[in-house]
Amino acid sequence: MSILSGKNILLGITAGIAAYKTANLVRLFIKAGANVKVVMTPASKDFITPLTLSTLSKNPVHSSFTHDDDDNAMWNNHVELGLWADYFVIAPATANTMSKMANGTCDNLLLATYLSAKCPVYFAPAMDLDMYKHPSTLESFKLLKSFGNIMIPATSGELASGLVGEGRMAEPEDIISFIEKEIINTLPLREKKVLITAGPTYEAIDPVRFIGNHSSGKMGFEIAKAAASLGAEVILISGPTSQQVSHSLIDVKFVTSASEMYDAVHSYFKTVDIAILSAAVADYKPKNVSDIKIKKAAATFSIELEKTKDILKSLGAIKNHQFLVGFALETNNELDNAKGKLKSKNLNLIVLNSLNDQGAGFGGSTNKVTFITDTEEVIEHQLKSKTEVARDLMQQIIKQQHA
Ligand code: CTP
């Protein structure tokens, strides 16, 4: 999965011949899993039609401050467009538009959106070779870069004028990989390895029965996605679950029992920087596992159980550079119990779920958590989606690591 997956890309198209390549650029953004909206300068419509772009992006294309549908004049809100975007990509960026961007001119919707956008802005210049070298163009590049905008340099080659030189807009494939690399390079967890456990474990009674629990694995999978979207390389060790993930930075290893999870976790722990153990590991397992299916006979039936190994505690005992995070699911005396686990398992952070909070815990798509740090700071969060909780958790880890 591309780092652009799920991101909102606003593509700004200006009036250069390279605009014809933006049909392919939209397609590639969509293929990478991004949501795409297009804003065009009026003159760029001579080079590519809004219909092509709206069909490919599956969104309306805007080029003026108003549009008239069924005699109802509607305002195209440039502020909304700018705020919607995670990334604004202006390609092709003509000398004219770049000069206006550099000087704060705002005489079309694209420029107003540029001035409203708070997200990173990329621009891919395209023009003839002498225009590309002109001091005023070079001044625009300098100013735009000084504003924090990111230039995707033009390449050398045959130009529309028939001349050969620098000024060709970067090819759509190269624009995409340039942006992907740029994003990864600025991510706070790039070059970090994160180990995550998720889901329940199943402890066999006989070949067809097991002791398990209701953990869905959703929280752990969301944490894996949040870590990967911050650039981390993730090893996700999960018990049986219906959750799925496909991301180039997430390597999923499925296990069944607590002892398999223990072995898998220990085979990676030494190489990771952060370990987050969110799995609902069985605390006990049947002492003897029958090789054959147990037949019903007596009116009552007991299974002798023995403790499983506490994976989290075993990591706390051997950790050196690793940042270790545990979860605590409590029903009473929550804060004290969680603080106790933080200390006894030698953790840097514990995430407390109270089953007394509505919407928290297993199964659902929401969770209400409290973070307790190794300096005993207590940070309470509201009820949120598990996706948001996962993001909060990763931000907390980054904050503590930089403290
Ligand atoms: N955990 C683990 N291995 C186990 C049991 C738990 O790694 N065999 C981890 C869980 O992934 C979680 C944390 O320990 O991060 C807390 O689990 P929890 O069941 O709440 O606590 P326990 O220490 O098992 O204590 P108790 O069940 O008595 O509350």
GROMACS .gro file of C-alpha atoms and ligand atoms in nm, residues 277-279 281-283 308-312 326-330 341 345, ligand 1:
model
   47
  277LEU     CA    1   0.143  -0.524   2.327
  278SER     CA    2  -0.228  -0.483   2.273
  279ALA     CA    3  -0.316  -0.852   2.234
  281VAL     CA    4  -0.338  -1.299   2.561
  282ALA     CA    5  -0.491  -1.590   2.753
  283ASP     CA    6  -0.362  -1.591   3.110
  308THR     CA    7   0.075  -1.895   3.024
  309LYS     CA    8   0.397  -1.694   3.014
  310ASP     CA    9   0.339  -1.319   3.050
  311ILE     CA   10   0.487  -1.189   2.726
  312LEU     CA   11   0.482  -0.824   2.826
  326GLY     CA   12   0.124  -0.238   2.755
  327PHE     CA   13  -0.253  -0.240   2.784
  328ALA     CA   14  -0.460  -0.293   3.097
  329LEU     CA   15  -0.825  -0.391   3.085
  330GLU     CA   16  -0.975  -0.327   3.426
  341LYS     CA   17   0.122  -0.316   3.596
  345LYS     CA   18   0.617  -0.501   3.395
  404CTP     N1   19  -0.010  -0.978   2.839
  404CTP     C1   20   0.091  -1.052   2.783
  404CTP     N2   21   0.099  -1.185   2.807
  404CTP     C2   22   0.010  -1.246   2.887
  404CTP     C3   23  -0.094  -1.171   2.945
  404CTP     C4   24  -0.102  -1.036   2.919
  404CTP     O1   25   0.173  -0.997   2.709
  404CTP     N3   26   0.021  -1.377   2.907
  404CTP     C5   27  -0.014  -0.833   2.815
  404CTP     C6   28  -0.132  -0.783   2.734
  404CTP     O2   29  -0.104  -0.780   2.596
  404CTP     C7   30  -0.150  -0.642   2.790
  404CTP     C8   31  -0.102  -0.652   2.932
  404CTP     O3   32  -0.024  -0.770   2.940
  404CTP     O4   33  -0.067  -0.549   2.725
  404CTP     C9   34  -0.207  -0.653   3.038
  404CTP     O5   35  -0.286  -0.765   3.033
  404CTP     P1   36  -0.399  -0.791   3.144
  404CTP     O6   37  -0.465  -0.920   3.110
  404CTP     O7   38  -0.483  -0.674   3.161
  404CTP     O8   39  -0.315  -0.801   3.274
  404CTP     P2   40  -0.252  -0.919   3.346
  404CTP     O9   41  -0.113  -0.876   3.376
  404CTP    O10   42  -0.269  -1.046   3.271
  404CTP    O11   43  -0.331  -0.919   3.484
  404CTP     P3   44  -0.484  -0.951   3.522
  404CTP    O12   45  -0.540  -1.035   3.412
  404CTP    O13   46  -0.472  -1.019   3.649
  404CTP    O14   47  -0.548  -0.817   3.534
   0.00000   0.00000   0.00000
